[in-house]
Coordinates of C-alpha atoms in Angstrom, one line a residue:
Chain A
Q12 CA 0.0 0.0 0.0
K13 CA 1.3 3.4 -1.0
E14 CA 1.8 5.8 1.9
V15 CA -0.1 8.6 0.1
E16 CA -2.7 7.7 -2.5
Q17 CA -4.4 9.8 -5.0
N18 CA -6.7 9.0 -7.9
S19 CA -4.6 9.7 -10.9
G20 CA -7.6 10.8 -13.0
P21 CA -8.0 12.5 -15.3
L22 CA -10.8 14.3 -13.5
S23 CA -12.9 16.5 -15.8
V24 CA -15.3 19.1 -14.5
P25 CA -17.2 21.9 -16.4
E26 CA -16.3 25.5 -15.9
G27 CA -18.0 26.9 -12.8
A28 CA -18.4 23.6 -11.1
I29 CA -16.8 22.4 -7.9
A30 CA -13.7 20.2 -8.4
S31 CA -13.1 17.7 -5.5
L32 CA -9.7 16.1 -5.2
N33 CA -9.0 13.4 -2.7
C34 CA -6.0 12.0 -0.9
T35 CA -5.7 9.2 1.6
Y36 CA -2.7 8.4 3.7
S37 CA -1.6 5.4 5.7
D38 CA 0.4 6.8 8.7
R39 CA -2.0 7.7 11.5
G40 CA 0.7 9.9 13.0
S41 CA 0.7 12.3 10.1
Q42 CA 0.6 15.9 11.2
S43 CA 0.9 18.2 8.3
F44 CA -0.8 18.1 4.9
F45 CA -0.1 20.1 1.8
W46 CA -1.5 20.6 -1.7
Y47 CA 0.7 21.6 -4.6
R48 CA -0.4 22.5 -8.1
Q49 CA 1.7 21.6 -11.1
Y50 CA 0.9 22.8 -14.6
S51 CA 2.1 20.6 -17.5
G52 CA 5.8 20.9 -18.0
K53 CA 6.2 23.3 -15.0
S54 CA 7.4 23.0 -11.4
P55 CA 5.0 22.4 -8.5
E56 CA 3.8 25.4 -6.5
L57 CA 2.4 25.2 -3.0
I58 CA -1.2 26.3 -2.8
M59 CA -2.6 25.1 0.5
F60 CA -1.6 23.5 3.8
I61 CA -3.7 22.2 6.7
Y62 CA -2.7 20.9 10.1
S63 CA -6.0 20.6 12.0
N64 CA -9.1 18.6 11.5
G65 CA -11.8 20.5 9.6
D66 CA -11.8 22.9 6.8
K67 CA -9.4 25.6 5.8
E68 CA -10.5 28.1 3.1
D69 CA -8.3 30.3 0.9
G70 CA -10.2 32.1 -1.9
R71 CA -11.7 29.5 -4.1
F72 CA -9.7 26.7 -2.5
T73 CA -10.8 24.7 0.6
A74 CA -8.7 22.0 2.2
Q75 CA -10.6 19.5 4.3
L76 CA -8.9 17.2 6.8
N77 CA -10.3 14.1 8.5
K78 CA -7.6 12.5 10.6
A79 CA -9.9 9.7 11.9
S80 CA -10.6 8.6 8.3
Q81 CA -7.1 9.5 7.1
Y82 CA -8.0 11.6 4.2
V83 CA -7.5 15.1 3.0
S84 CA -9.4 16.8 0.2
L85 CA -9.0 19.9 -1.9
L86 CA -12.1 21.6 -3.2
I87 CA -11.9 24.1 -5.9
R88 CA -15.1 26.3 -6.3
D89 CA -16.1 28.0 -9.4
S90 CA -13.5 26.0 -11.4
Q91 CA -11.8 27.8 -14.2
P92 CA -9.9 26.4 -17.3
S93 CA -6.8 27.9 -15.7
D94 CA -7.2 25.5 -12.8
S95 CA -6.4 22.6 -15.2
A96 CA -3.3 21.0 -13.8
T97 CA -2.0 18.1 -11.8
Y98 CA -2.6 18.4 -8.0
L99 CA -0.1 16.8 -5.7
C100 CA -1.0 15.8 -2.2
A101 CA 1.9 15.7 0.3
V102 CA 1.9 14.4 3.9
K103 CA 4.4 14.8 6.7
A104 CA 4.2 11.9 9.1
G105 CA 4.6 12.6 12.8
S106 CA 8.0 11.0 13.0
A107 CA 9.3 11.8 9.6
R108 CA 11.5 14.7 8.6
Q109 CA 10.3 14.9 5.1
L110 CA 7.2 15.0 3.0
T111 CA 5.8 12.0 1.1
F112 CA 4.0 13.0 -2.1
G113 CA 1.2 11.2 -3.8
S114 CA 1.5 10.7 -7.6
G115 CA -1.0 13.4 -8.3
T116 CA -4.5 13.9 -9.8
Q117 CA -4.8 15.4 -13.2
L118 CA -7.7 17.9 -13.3
T119 CA -9.2 19.3 -16.5
V120 CA -11.7 22.1 -16.4
L121 CA -13.8 22.2 -19.6
P122 CA -14.9 25.6 -20.9
Chain B
D6 CA 15.7 38.6 -10.0
A7 CA 15.2 36.7 -6.7
G8 CA 14.4 33.1 -7.1
I9 CA 15.7 29.6 -7.5
T10 CA 17.6 28.7 -10.6
Q11 CA 18.5 25.3 -11.9
S12 CA 21.0 24.5 -14.7
P13 CA 21.1 23.0 -17.1
R14 CA 17.4 22.8 -18.1
Y15 CA 18.0 19.9 -20.3
K16 CA 20.9 17.4 -20.3
I17 CA 21.6 14.2 -22.3
T18 CA 24.4 12.0 -21.3
E19 CA 25.6 8.4 -21.4
T20 CA 25.7 5.7 -18.8
G21 CA 28.7 5.8 -16.6
R22 CA 29.3 9.5 -17.0
Q23 CA 29.4 11.9 -14.0
V24 CA 26.7 14.6 -14.2
T25 CA 26.3 17.6 -11.9
L26 CA 23.0 19.5 -11.7
M27 CA 23.2 23.0 -10.3
C28 CA 20.8 24.8 -8.0
H29 CA 21.1 28.4 -6.9
Q30 CA 18.7 30.4 -4.7
T31 CA 18.8 34.1 -3.9
W32 CA 16.5 34.2 -0.8
S33 CA 19.1 32.8 1.7
H34 CA 16.6 30.1 2.6
S35 CA 18.0 27.6 5.1
Y36 CA 16.4 24.5 3.7
M37 CA 17.1 23.2 0.2
F38 CA 15.9 20.0 -1.4
W39 CA 16.4 17.8 -4.4
Y40 CA 13.5 15.8 -5.8
R41 CA 13.1 13.6 -8.8
Q42 CA 9.8 13.2 -10.6
D43 CA 8.9 10.1 -12.6
L44 CA 5.6 9.1 -14.1
G45 CA 3.5 7.2 -11.5
H46 CA 5.8 8.0 -8.6
G47 CA 5.2 11.7 -7.9
L48 CA 8.0 13.6 -6.3
R49 CA 10.6 11.6 -4.4
L50 CA 13.2 13.3 -2.1
I51 CA 16.8 12.5 -3.0
Y52 CA 18.7 14.7 -0.5
Y53 CA 18.0 17.8 1.6
S54 CA 20.0 20.3 3.5
A55 CA 19.1 22.3 6.6
A56 CA 22.0 24.7 6.3
A57 CA 25.4 25.1 4.8
D58 CA 27.5 22.0 5.5
I59 CA 24.5 20.0 6.8
T60 CA 23.0 17.5 4.4
D61 CA 20.8 14.4 4.9
K62 CA 19.5 11.6 2.8
G63 CA 16.0 11.4 1.5
E64 CA 14.0 8.5 0.2
V65 CA 16.1 7.7 -2.9
P66 CA 19.7 8.8 -2.3
D67 CA 21.6 5.9 -3.9
G68 CA 23.9 7.0 -6.7
Y69 CA 23.7 10.7 -5.8
V70 CA 26.0 13.0 -4.0
V71 CA 25.3 16.5 -2.7
S72 CA 27.3 19.3 -1.1
R73 CA 26.4 22.7 0.4
S74 CA 29.4 24.8 1.0
K75 CA 27.4 28.0 0.6
T76 CA 23.8 28.7 1.7
E77 CA 22.8 29.7 -1.8
N78 CA 24.1 26.7 -3.8
F79 CA 23.1 23.0 -3.6
P80 CA 24.6 21.0 -6.5
L81 CA 23.5 17.4 -7.1
T82 CA 26.0 15.0 -8.7
L83 CA 25.3 11.6 -10.3
E84 CA 28.6 9.9 -9.8
S85 CA 28.1 7.3 -12.5
A86 CA 24.9 7.8 -14.3
T87 CA 22.5 4.9 -15.0
R88 CA 19.4 4.8 -17.2
S89 CA 17.2 4.5 -14.2
Q90 CA 18.3 8.0 -13.2
T91 CA 16.6 9.4 -16.3
S92 CA 14.1 11.8 -14.8
V93 CA 13.0 15.3 -14.2
Y94 CA 15.0 16.8 -11.2
F95 CA 13.6 19.7 -9.1
C96 CA 15.5 21.7 -6.6
A97 CA 13.4 23.5 -4.0
S98 CA 14.0 25.8 -1.0
S99 CA 12.2 26.7 2.2
D100 CA 12.7 29.2 5.0
N101 CA 10.7 27.3 7.6
G102 CA 11.6 24.3 9.7
N103 CA 8.8 22.1 8.6
H104 CA 10.8 20.3 5.9
Q105 CA 8.2 21.5 3.4
P106 CA 9.5 22.8 0.1
Q107 CA 8.0 26.2 -0.6
H108 CA 9.6 27.3 -3.9
F109 CA 10.7 25.1 -6.7
G110 CA 13.1 25.7 -9.5
D111 CA 12.0 25.1 -13.1
G112 CA 13.6 21.6 -13.2
T113 CA 16.2 19.8 -15.1
R114 CA 15.2 17.1 -17.6
L115 CA 17.9 14.6 -17.6
S116 CA 18.1 11.7 -20.2
I117 CA 20.7 9.0 -19.8
L118 CA 21.3 6.9 -22.9

C-alpha cells in the first residue's frame, strides 16, 4: 500500500463547477498536509496546507482534513480552465522529517 | 531577480558519466531539497539540506552526492549515471523548519542513454 494515494484521474469538470480532489494516507501519526499544483511541464507550487481537522479556506480553495478517516481533500469552487493542472498531495508523518508525495491527480476544467 | 535557478534545463548524457546539476537560490533560505519526478511516482526526495555543510539523505539517495558549502548553492552529482536515473529533477527551498518545500526551480530534464 502506498503511503499517500491519489486517484490519478483524469478528472474532468465543467467550468464553474466544484472540483473535488481526494488523498488518503496510511500513517495515523501524520501531522501536516499540503497541496501543490503543477501545470504541465512546469514545477510544483504550494497552494494550501492544513494541520488541524476540519476545513481551511483560501479564496476558491478549501482544504478538508479528516484524521480519523485518514483523508485530506481539496475543493476548488467556481473552477476555471486555468485550474487545469495536476494536483499533488503531500503528507508529513509525525516522526518523519520529510514530505511524502502522492502521484497526483490530473484535473481538466472544460470551458 | 530573486528566485531559485536550476541549470542546465536539459541534459543528455551516457551511462557511466558523471553529471552535476546546479541549483542556486537568492533568498538565503535555510532549507534546500532535491527531488526527482517520474511518471507514476510523484516527487521523491533525494537529499535535503538544513543549512550550509548540513545534508541528509531522503527517500532515494543511492547513486547521488550533494554538497552545500554555501547557503545559496546546492549541487547534485550523479557519480556514474545509470538509465534508471533518467528523470526530471527539481530543486526546492524553504525558510521554515517544517521540511516543506515552498519554492521550486524550473527543473532539469535529464536523459541517460
